[in-house]
Coordinates of C-alpha atoms and ligand atoms in Angstrom, one line a residue:
M1 CA 81.4 75.9 -69.2
Q2 CA 83.3 74.0 -71.3
A3 CA 86.8 75.1 -71.8
K4 CA 90.2 73.7 -73.1
T5 CA 93.5 72.8 -71.2
M6 CA 97.1 73.8 -72.0
E7 CA 97.5 70.2 -73.5
G8 CA 93.9 70.5 -75.1
R9 CA 91.8 68.4 -73.1
E10 CA 88.3 69.5 -72.7
I11 CA 87.4 70.4 -69.1
E12 CA 84.0 72.0 -67.1
L13 CA 84.5 75.3 -65.4
K14 CA 81.9 75.2 -63.0
P15 CA 80.0 78.4 -62.1
E16 CA 81.1 78.6 -58.3
T17 CA 84.8 78.4 -60.3
L18 CA 84.0 81.0 -62.2
N19 CA 82.5 83.1 -59.5
G20 CA 85.6 82.7 -57.3
L21 CA 87.6 84.3 -60.0
K22 CA 85.7 87.2 -60.8
M23 CA 85.6 88.2 -57.4
H24 CA 89.4 88.6 -57.2
L25 CA 89.3 90.8 -60.2
L26 CA 89.1 94.5 -60.7
G27 CA 88.3 94.4 -64.6
P28 CA 85.2 93.1 -66.1
M29 CA 85.2 88.9 -67.1
F30 CA 83.1 87.8 -70.0
T31 CA 81.6 84.0 -71.1
P32 CA 80.2 83.6 -74.6
G33 CA 76.9 85.7 -74.6
D34 CA 78.0 88.5 -72.6
V35 CA 78.0 92.0 -73.8
G36 CA 82.0 92.5 -74.4
Y37 CA 82.3 89.1 -75.3
E38 CA 82.4 89.5 -79.2
E39 CA 84.4 92.5 -79.1
S40 CA 87.5 90.8 -76.9
R41 CA 87.5 87.6 -79.1
T42 CA 87.2 89.2 -82.5
V43 CA 90.7 89.9 -84.1
W44 CA 91.8 92.0 -87.1
N45 CA 92.0 89.1 -89.8
A46 CA 88.5 87.9 -90.0
M47 CA 90.0 84.6 -91.4
I48 CA 90.3 84.0 -87.3
D49 CA 87.4 82.6 -85.7
R50 CA 88.1 81.6 -82.6
R51 CA 86.1 81.1 -79.0
P52 CA 87.9 81.7 -75.5
A53 CA 86.1 79.9 -73.1
V54 CA 86.7 83.2 -70.6
V55 CA 87.7 86.4 -71.4
V56 CA 89.2 88.9 -68.5
R57 CA 89.5 92.7 -69.5
C58 CA 92.9 92.9 -67.1
L59 CA 92.4 96.5 -65.0
G60 CA 95.9 96.2 -63.8
T61 CA 99.1 93.7 -63.0
T62 CA 96.7 91.9 -59.8
D63 CA 94.1 90.9 -62.3
V64 CA 97.3 89.6 -64.7
M65 CA 98.4 87.5 -61.6
T66 CA 95.1 86.4 -60.7
C67 CA 94.3 85.0 -63.8
V68 CA 97.8 83.3 -64.2
R69 CA 97.4 81.9 -61.1
F70 CA 93.8 80.6 -62.0
A71 CA 95.1 79.1 -65.4
R72 CA 98.1 77.2 -63.7
E73 CA 95.6 75.8 -61.0
H74 CA 93.2 74.6 -63.7
E75 CA 96.2 73.6 -66.2
L76 CA 93.9 76.3 -68.3
L77 CA 94.8 77.3 -71.9
L78 CA 95.8 81.1 -71.7
C79 CA 95.8 83.5 -74.4
I80 CA 97.1 87.1 -74.3
K81 CA 95.5 90.0 -76.6
G82 CA 97.2 93.1 -76.9
G83 CA 96.1 94.9 -80.1
G84 CA 94.6 91.8 -81.6
H85 CA 96.4 92.7 -85.0
N86 CA 98.7 89.8 -85.0
I87 CA 97.8 88.1 -88.5
A88 CA 97.9 84.3 -87.3
G89 CA 95.5 85.4 -84.6
L90 CA 97.5 84.6 -82.0
A91 CA 95.8 86.6 -79.7
A92 CA 92.7 84.2 -79.5
A93 CA 92.4 80.8 -78.9
D94 CA 89.6 78.0 -78.6
G95 CA 88.6 77.2 -74.8
A96 CA 90.9 79.4 -73.4
L97 CA 91.1 82.2 -70.5
M98 CA 92.2 85.1 -72.7
L99 CA 93.8 88.3 -71.3
D100 CA 92.3 91.5 -72.8
M101 CA 95.0 94.1 -72.2
S102 CA 92.9 96.7 -73.7
L103 CA 91.9 98.6 -70.4
M104 CA 95.6 99.0 -69.6
R105 CA 96.7 101.9 -72.0
G106 CA 98.4 104.4 -69.9
V107 CA 101.6 105.7 -71.2
W108 CA 104.2 108.0 -68.5
V109 CA 106.8 110.2 -70.5
D110 CA 109.9 111.4 -68.9
P111 CA 110.9 114.0 -71.4
Q112 CA 114.5 114.6 -69.5
R113 CA 115.4 111.3 -69.6
K114 CA 113.9 110.3 -73.0
L115 CA 112.1 107.3 -71.8
A116 CA 108.6 106.2 -72.0
R117 CA 106.7 103.8 -69.9
A118 CA 103.4 102.4 -71.7
Q119 CA 101.3 99.9 -70.5
A120 CA 101.2 96.6 -72.2
G121 CA 97.3 97.4 -73.8
C122 CA 98.5 100.2 -75.1
L123 CA 98.1 100.6 -79.4
L124 CA 100.8 102.7 -81.3
G125 CA 98.5 105.6 -81.6
D126 CA 98.5 106.0 -77.6
V127 CA 102.6 105.9 -77.5
D128 CA 102.7 108.1 -80.2
R129 CA 100.0 111.1 -79.0
E130 CA 101.8 111.2 -75.7
T131 CA 105.7 111.1 -76.6
Q132 CA 104.7 113.8 -79.2
V133 CA 103.9 116.3 -76.7
H134 CA 107.4 116.5 -76.2
G135 CA 108.6 116.2 -79.5
L136 CA 110.0 112.7 -79.0
A137 CA 108.9 109.0 -80.3
A138 CA 109.5 105.4 -80.0
V139 CA 110.7 103.2 -82.7
L140 CA 107.0 101.7 -83.0
G141 CA 105.4 100.8 -86.5
F142 CA 103.1 102.0 -89.6
V143 CA 99.6 101.7 -88.7
S144 CA 98.4 103.4 -85.6
L145 CA 95.7 101.1 -84.3
T146 CA 98.7 98.1 -84.2
G147 CA 99.5 96.5 -80.2
I148 CA 102.6 98.0 -79.0
A149 CA 103.0 94.6 -77.1
G150 CA 103.0 91.9 -79.9
L151 CA 104.8 94.4 -82.4
T152 CA 107.7 94.8 -79.7
L153 CA 107.6 91.1 -78.5
G154 CA 108.2 90.3 -82.0
G155 CA 110.9 92.8 -83.1
G156 CA 108.8 95.9 -84.8
F157 CA 109.8 98.4 -87.3
G158 CA 108.5 101.3 -88.5
Y159 CA 110.0 104.9 -90.3
L160 CA 112.6 105.2 -87.1
T161 CA 113.8 101.6 -88.0
R162 CA 116.9 102.9 -90.4
R163 CA 118.1 105.4 -87.5
W164 CA 117.6 103.3 -84.6
G165 CA 116.9 99.8 -85.2
W166 CA 113.7 97.5 -84.4
A167 CA 111.9 98.6 -81.7
A168 CA 112.6 95.5 -79.4
D169 CA 116.4 97.4 -79.7
N170 CA 114.8 99.9 -78.2
V171 CA 113.5 99.1 -75.4
T172 CA 115.0 99.5 -72.0
G173 CA 112.9 97.1 -69.5
M174 CA 109.9 95.1 -69.3
D175 CA 107.7 94.5 -66.3
V176 CA 106.4 90.9 -66.6
V177 CA 104.1 88.6 -64.8
T178 CA 105.8 85.1 -64.9
A179 CA 104.7 81.7 -65.4
D180 CA 104.2 81.4 -61.5
S181 CA 102.4 84.4 -61.6
R182 CA 105.0 86.4 -59.8
W183 CA 105.8 89.9 -60.6
V184 CA 109.2 90.7 -62.0
H185 CA 110.9 93.5 -64.2
A186 CA 113.4 92.5 -66.4
G187 CA 116.2 94.9 -67.6
S188 CA 119.6 94.5 -68.6
D189 CA 120.6 94.4 -65.0
E190 CA 117.8 92.7 -63.8
N191 CA 116.5 89.6 -65.1
A192 CA 118.9 89.9 -68.0
D193 CA 118.2 86.5 -69.5
L194 CA 114.5 87.1 -69.8
F195 CA 115.1 90.8 -70.9
W196 CA 117.0 89.5 -73.6
G197 CA 114.4 86.6 -74.7
L198 CA 111.5 89.3 -74.7
R199 CA 113.1 91.4 -77.4
G200 CA 112.5 89.5 -80.1
G201 CA 111.3 86.0 -79.1
G202 CA 107.3 86.6 -79.3
G203 CA 105.9 86.8 -75.8
N204 CA 106.6 83.1 -75.1
F205 CA 107.9 84.0 -71.1
G206 CA 105.3 85.7 -69.6
V207 CA 102.5 88.6 -70.0
V208 CA 104.3 91.8 -70.4
T209 CA 102.2 94.7 -68.5
G210 CA 104.9 97.7 -69.0
I211 CA 107.3 98.5 -71.6
D212 CA 109.8 101.1 -71.0
Y213 CA 110.6 102.9 -74.5
V214 CA 113.7 104.9 -75.3
L215 CA 112.7 107.9 -77.4
H216 CA 114.3 109.9 -79.7
P217 CA 113.7 113.8 -81.2
V218 CA 111.0 113.5 -83.9
G219 CA 108.8 115.9 -85.5
P220 CA 106.6 117.0 -84.2
E221 CA 106.2 118.1 -87.6
I222 CA 107.9 115.9 -90.6
V223 CA 107.8 115.6 -94.3
G224 CA 105.7 112.6 -95.3
G225 CA 103.3 110.8 -97.3
M226 CA 102.6 109.3 -101.1
V227 CA 103.5 109.8 -104.6
A228 CA 101.4 107.8 -107.1
W229 CA 101.3 106.8 -110.5
P230 CA 99.5 104.6 -113.0
A231 CA 100.9 101.0 -113.0
S232 CA 102.5 101.4 -116.1
E233 CA 105.1 103.3 -115.1
A234 CA 106.1 100.5 -112.3
P235 CA 109.3 99.9 -114.5
K236 CA 110.7 103.4 -114.0
V237 CA 109.4 104.2 -110.6
L238 CA 110.8 100.9 -109.2
E239 CA 114.1 102.1 -110.9
L240 CA 114.0 105.3 -108.8
Y241 CA 113.1 103.3 -106.0
R242 CA 116.6 101.7 -106.0
T243 CA 118.3 104.9 -106.9
L244 CA 116.8 106.8 -104.0
V245 CA 117.6 103.8 -101.3
A246 CA 120.7 103.6 -102.7
K247 CA 121.9 106.9 -101.3
A248 CA 119.2 107.6 -98.6
P249 CA 120.0 109.1 -95.1
L250 CA 119.0 107.6 -92.2
E251 CA 116.1 110.1 -91.9
L252 CA 114.8 108.9 -94.6
T253 CA 112.3 105.7 -95.0
L254 CA 111.0 104.9 -98.5
L255 CA 108.4 102.2 -99.3
A256 CA 107.4 101.1 -102.5
L257 CA 103.8 99.6 -103.1
L258 CA 102.2 98.3 -106.1
R259 CA 98.2 97.7 -105.8
P260 CA 95.2 98.6 -107.1
A261 CA 94.5 102.5 -106.0
P262 CA 92.4 102.3 -102.8
P263 CA 89.3 105.2 -102.9
A264 CA 91.3 107.9 -101.2
P265 CA 90.3 111.6 -101.5
W266 CA 94.0 112.2 -103.0
L267 CA 93.6 110.0 -105.7
P268 CA 91.5 111.1 -108.8
K269 CA 87.9 109.0 -109.0
D270 CA 88.9 107.7 -112.2
M271 CA 92.0 106.1 -110.9
H272 CA 89.9 104.3 -108.0
G273 CA 90.7 100.1 -108.4
K274 CA 92.8 100.4 -111.0
P275 CA 96.4 99.4 -110.7
I276 CA 99.1 102.0 -109.2
V277 CA 102.9 102.2 -108.0
A278 CA 103.4 104.4 -105.2
L279 CA 106.6 105.7 -103.1
L280 CA 105.5 106.4 -99.6
A281 CA 108.2 108.6 -97.8
C282 CA 108.7 109.6 -94.3
Y283 CA 111.9 111.9 -93.5
S284 CA 112.0 112.1 -89.7
G285 CA 114.8 114.7 -89.5
K286 CA 114.5 118.8 -90.5
V287 CA 111.7 119.5 -92.6
E288 CA 113.7 121.6 -94.9
E289 CA 115.9 118.5 -95.3
G290 CA 113.0 116.4 -95.9
E291 CA 111.8 118.4 -98.4
K292 CA 115.0 118.3 -100.3
A293 CA 115.7 114.6 -99.9
V294 CA 112.1 113.8 -101.4
A295 CA 112.5 116.4 -104.1
P296 CA 113.0 113.7 -106.9
I297 CA 109.9 111.8 -106.0
K298 CA 107.5 114.8 -106.3
S299 CA 109.6 116.0 -109.7
F300 CA 109.3 112.3 -111.4
G301 CA 107.1 111.9 -114.4
H302 CA 103.2 112.7 -114.0
P303 CA 101.8 111.4 -111.0
V304 CA 98.3 111.0 -110.7
G305 CA 98.0 112.1 -106.9
D306 CA 101.1 113.6 -104.7
M307 CA 100.4 114.0 -100.7
L308 CA 103.8 114.0 -99.9
V309 CA 104.2 117.3 -97.7
R310 CA 105.1 118.5 -94.6
R311 CA 102.4 116.8 -91.9
P312 CA 102.5 116.5 -88.2
Y313 CA 104.3 112.9 -87.3
T314 CA 101.1 111.6 -85.5
Q315 CA 99.3 112.0 -88.7
M316 CA 102.0 110.0 -90.9
Q317 CA 102.0 107.3 -88.1
S318 CA 98.1 106.7 -88.7
L319 CA 98.4 107.3 -92.4
L320 CA 97.7 103.8 -93.5
D321 CA 95.4 103.1 -90.9
A322 CA 92.2 103.4 -93.3
T323 CA 93.8 100.9 -95.7
Q324 CA 94.0 98.0 -93.2
P325 CA 90.7 98.0 -91.6
N326 CA 89.7 95.4 -89.3
G327 CA 87.3 92.7 -90.0
R328 CA 89.2 91.8 -93.7
R329 CA 90.3 88.4 -94.4
N330 CA 94.0 88.5 -94.5
Y331 CA 97.1 86.2 -95.8
W332 CA 100.5 87.2 -95.9
K333 CA 103.9 86.3 -97.1
S334 CA 106.9 88.1 -96.1
E335 CA 110.5 87.7 -96.6
Y336 CA 113.4 89.8 -95.3
L337 CA 115.7 90.9 -98.5
P338 CA 119.4 92.0 -98.7
R339 CA 119.0 94.4 -101.7
V340 CA 116.3 94.8 -104.2
E341 CA 117.4 93.5 -107.6
P342 CA 115.9 94.7 -110.8
S343 CA 114.8 91.1 -111.7
L344 CA 113.1 91.2 -108.5
C345 CA 111.1 94.3 -109.7
E346 CA 110.0 92.6 -113.0
K347 CA 108.5 89.7 -110.9
L348 CA 106.6 91.9 -108.3
I349 CA 105.2 93.9 -111.4
D350 CA 104.2 90.6 -113.0
H351 CA 102.4 89.7 -109.5
A352 CA 100.9 92.8 -109.1
S353 CA 99.3 92.8 -112.5
K354 CA 97.8 89.3 -111.0
I355 CA 96.7 90.5 -107.8
R356 CA 92.9 89.2 -107.1
S357 CA 91.5 91.9 -105.1
P358 CA 91.2 95.7 -104.7
Y359 CA 92.6 95.3 -101.1
S360 CA 95.9 93.7 -101.8
S361 CA 99.1 95.1 -102.2
I362 CA 103.0 94.1 -102.4
V363 CA 105.0 96.0 -100.2
L364 CA 109.0 97.0 -100.2
V365 CA 109.9 98.7 -97.2
H366 CA 113.5 99.9 -96.7
I367 CA 114.6 99.1 -93.1
G368 CA 118.5 99.1 -93.7
G369 CA 120.5 101.3 -91.3
A370 CA 121.3 101.0 -87.8
L371 CA 119.8 97.4 -87.4
N372 CA 122.4 96.3 -89.6
G373 CA 125.4 97.6 -87.3
L374 CA 124.3 95.8 -84.0
E375 CA 125.7 92.6 -83.2
D376 CA 123.7 89.5 -84.2
D377 CA 122.8 88.5 -80.8
H378 CA 122.2 92.0 -79.8
S379 CA 118.3 90.9 -79.3
P380 CA 116.6 87.7 -81.0
A381 CA 115.0 90.2 -83.5
G382 CA 118.3 89.6 -85.2
N383 CA 118.1 89.7 -88.8
R384 CA 121.1 92.2 -89.1
D385 CA 121.3 91.5 -92.5
A386 CA 118.2 92.4 -93.2
H387 CA 118.0 95.8 -95.5
F388 CA 114.3 95.4 -96.8
L389 CA 111.0 93.7 -95.7
L390 CA 108.9 92.5 -98.9
N391 CA 105.2 92.0 -97.9
L392 CA 102.9 90.1 -100.3
A393 CA 100.0 91.0 -98.6
A394 CA 96.3 89.4 -99.8
S395 CA 93.5 91.3 -98.7
W396 CA 90.1 90.6 -99.8
G397 CA 86.0 90.4 -98.6
Q398 CA 84.8 87.1 -98.7
A399 CA 85.4 83.6 -97.8
S400 CA 84.6 82.3 -101.2
E401 CA 87.6 84.3 -102.2
D402 CA 90.2 82.3 -99.9
D403 CA 91.4 80.0 -102.5
A404 CA 92.2 82.6 -105.4
N405 CA 93.8 85.5 -102.8
I406 CA 95.8 82.5 -100.7
E407 CA 97.1 81.2 -104.0
W408 CA 98.2 84.5 -105.3
A409 CA 100.5 85.3 -102.1
R410 CA 101.7 81.8 -102.4
E411 CA 102.8 82.1 -106.2
A412 CA 104.3 85.4 -105.2
Q413 CA 106.7 84.4 -102.5
H414 CA 107.6 81.2 -104.7
D415 CA 109.3 84.2 -107.0
A416 CA 110.5 86.2 -104.3
K417 CA 112.3 83.4 -102.3
A418 CA 115.1 83.4 -104.5
F419 CA 115.9 87.0 -103.6
S420 CA 115.4 86.4 -99.8
T421 CA 117.9 86.6 -97.1
G422 CA 116.6 83.4 -96.0
G423 CA 115.3 85.2 -93.0
T424 CA 111.5 86.3 -92.2
Y425 CA 109.9 88.6 -89.7
I426 CA 108.0 86.8 -87.3
N427 CA 105.0 89.0 -86.5
F428 CA 104.1 88.5 -90.2
L429 CA 103.8 84.7 -90.1
T430 CA 100.5 83.2 -91.2
Q431 CA 98.8 80.5 -89.2
D432 CA 99.6 78.0 -91.7
E433 CA 103.6 78.5 -91.6
G434 CA 105.2 76.1 -89.2
P435 CA 108.1 75.8 -87.2
E436 CA 110.8 76.1 -90.2
R437 CA 109.5 79.6 -90.8
T438 CA 109.8 80.4 -86.9
H439 CA 113.5 79.2 -87.4
A440 CA 113.6 81.0 -90.4
A441 CA 112.7 84.3 -88.2
L442 CA 114.6 83.6 -85.0
G443 CA 117.7 81.8 -86.5
N444 CA 120.5 81.3 -84.3
G445 CA 119.0 82.8 -81.3
L446 CA 116.5 79.9 -81.2
Q447 CA 118.3 77.7 -79.0
R448 CA 119.2 80.3 -77.0
L449 CA 115.5 81.3 -76.2
A450 CA 114.8 77.7 -75.5
E451 CA 117.1 77.5 -72.4
I452 CA 115.4 80.7 -71.4
K453 CA 111.9 79.6 -71.5
A454 CA 112.8 76.6 -69.8
R455 CA 113.9 78.8 -66.7
W456 CA 111.0 81.1 -66.9
D457 CA 108.2 79.0 -68.4
P458 CA 109.3 75.3 -67.9
K459 CA 105.5 74.0 -68.0
N460 CA 105.1 76.1 -71.5
V461 CA 101.9 78.1 -70.2
F462 CA 102.8 80.6 -72.6
R463 CA 102.2 78.7 -75.5
T464 CA 99.7 80.3 -78.2
N465 CA 102.4 82.1 -79.9
R466 CA 105.1 81.2 -81.9
N467 CA 105.8 78.6 -79.6
I468 CA 109.3 77.9 -78.2
K469 CA 109.6 74.7 -76.3
P470 CA 111.5 74.6 -73.2
V471 CA 114.6 72.6 -73.3
Ligands
FAD501 C1 97.5 96.4 -89.9 C2 98.8 95.9 -89.8 C3 99.9 96.6 -89.5 C4 101.2 96.4 -89.1 N1 102.0 97.0 -89.2 C5 103.6 96.6 -88.4 C6 104.4 97.1 -88.6 O1 104.4 98.5 -89.3 N2 105.6 97.2 -88.2 C7 105.4 96.1 -87.7 O2 106.8 95.3 -86.8 N3 104.6 95.3 -87.3 C8 103.5 95.3 -87.7 N4 102.3 95.0 -88.1 C9 102.8 93.4 -87.0 C10 102.5 93.5 -85.8 O3 103.5 93.8 -85.2 C11 102.0 92.4 -85.2 O4 100.8 91.5 -85.6 C12 101.6 92.1 -83.8 O5 101.6 90.5 -83.5 C13 100.8 93.3 -83.2 O6 100.8 93.4 -81.9 P1 99.4 93.1 -81.2 O7 99.4 93.7 -79.8 O8 98.5 94.0 -81.9 O9 99.0 91.6 -81.6 P2 98.1 90.7 -80.6 O10 97.4 90.1 -81.9 O11 97.2 91.0 -79.5 O12 99.1 89.6 -79.9 C14 100.1 88.9 -80.7 C15 101.1 88.3 -79.8 O13 101.7 88.7 -79.0 C16 101.2 88.3 -77.6 N5 101.1 89.3 -76.7 C17 100.4 90.0 -77.0 N6 100.3 91.0 -75.9 C18 100.8 90.8 -74.7 C19 101.5 90.7 -73.8 N7 100.9 91.9 -73.0 N8 102.6 89.9 -72.8 C20 102.7 89.0 -73.7 N9 102.3 88.4 -74.7 C21 101.7 89.3 -75.5 C22 100.0 87.4 -77.8 O14 99.9 86.0 -76.9 C23 100.5 86.7 -79.2 O15 101.1 85.9 -79.4 C24 101.1 94.9 -88.6 C25 100.0 94.1 -88.7 C26 98.9 94.7 -88.8 C27 97.8 93.7 -88.9

């Protein structure tokens, strides 16, 4: 079996060597051709097609420790798959030993202390489902099939970010298997440097096996959903968006979307595929107040569809799932913005009219609030000057359409850059974005992260990520 070392050399893994590994594992191991191999190696973005040499579906911390030890002994390249949603496909590497965490999906909730411990293979929906039993929620993202590990290790934002900051700001501890295959706990009073690095530094320091989240009272019912208008209304709707975000309480998160209408049942058939502008709202406080907060959206103009209603929080958390299926080709460009200026809106409307695929979208997410009040170095997720995230999300079906869609996203980003804080979201970086973009995402924290890397992973065992070189 051909495999790759950390330095990129080809090596031969003998069958008896692999059997030696298998003997020590509780979870299944796959090599190319085995049932399960293709499922494990496949990631959300179909532009990524990488073939690890060996996959281990870890069934506990000891499996993780065994794999890290094996990789060290054989100098084998290691990659880690959480939910496989990273757009750059960082979960998969050619010739590597892949740790597929998908069997580690336990969640334990302590409703009294408002804490949840989640195993690192959980998807967002796993955590939401268990915490909502108690009317509690962790700060997570918008699509329930995303992995908690990649999201949280890169910062993480969602409908609760305005109230409580980045997902990584709402973590009290993590269990980690280090580069020398030791188990350690990282928290504010134990291995505090490692804990700091993990809260936004992107998985550079070890394999996380468990994450402890602070929970907040949310739901189980909230007010949320979307209202859509024909794209011809975009100037007025984006102006409404600007007015609403200027005075929105922290409980209200608003997204603006420009895209071709998806074939969703709440939109009339004759609109499917036609350009729309939509506002997506989630009011995570009391439903009566939520209904008042979203009333100006529901009464605005002549919408072509309105599904902004009281609904379970778990439903809100999966509302966008159908629009983001596995297996499409995707290319994103993202920027943090201090504000949404009218001249930016004009440019976005223009670029929306040039979208090349029925699945692409321009998305503005209001994230300003709690994250801006924390010290810049509270966690490496940083970007405390960000009030909005702009995502220029190209998504399409066929490889023959790559060039046109990539060009669209790049051109739109070219015009959006003038409005950026200069920062970007590390978890939204595509594979062609280099070290200067990692710098834009992590900013001043980068030097401190490199020092932490030198202490915890001096040989750079964990390198199939937005890699921070040890100093
Ligand atoms: C459809 C979609 C919607 C999204 N929505 C949001 C959103 O609302 N908010 C948001 O903040 N982000 C969002 N993201 C971005 C998301 O946070 C990143 O893609 C993130 O990397 C996904 O985590 P994952 O575990 O699925 O990733 P994977 O692709 O499995 O892994 C990503 C990186 O994390 C590392 N990693 C994974 N597990 C571990 C572990 N246990 N220990 C150490 N390192 C590990 C991997 O090595 C890799 O480098 C979205 C992405 C997609 C595709």
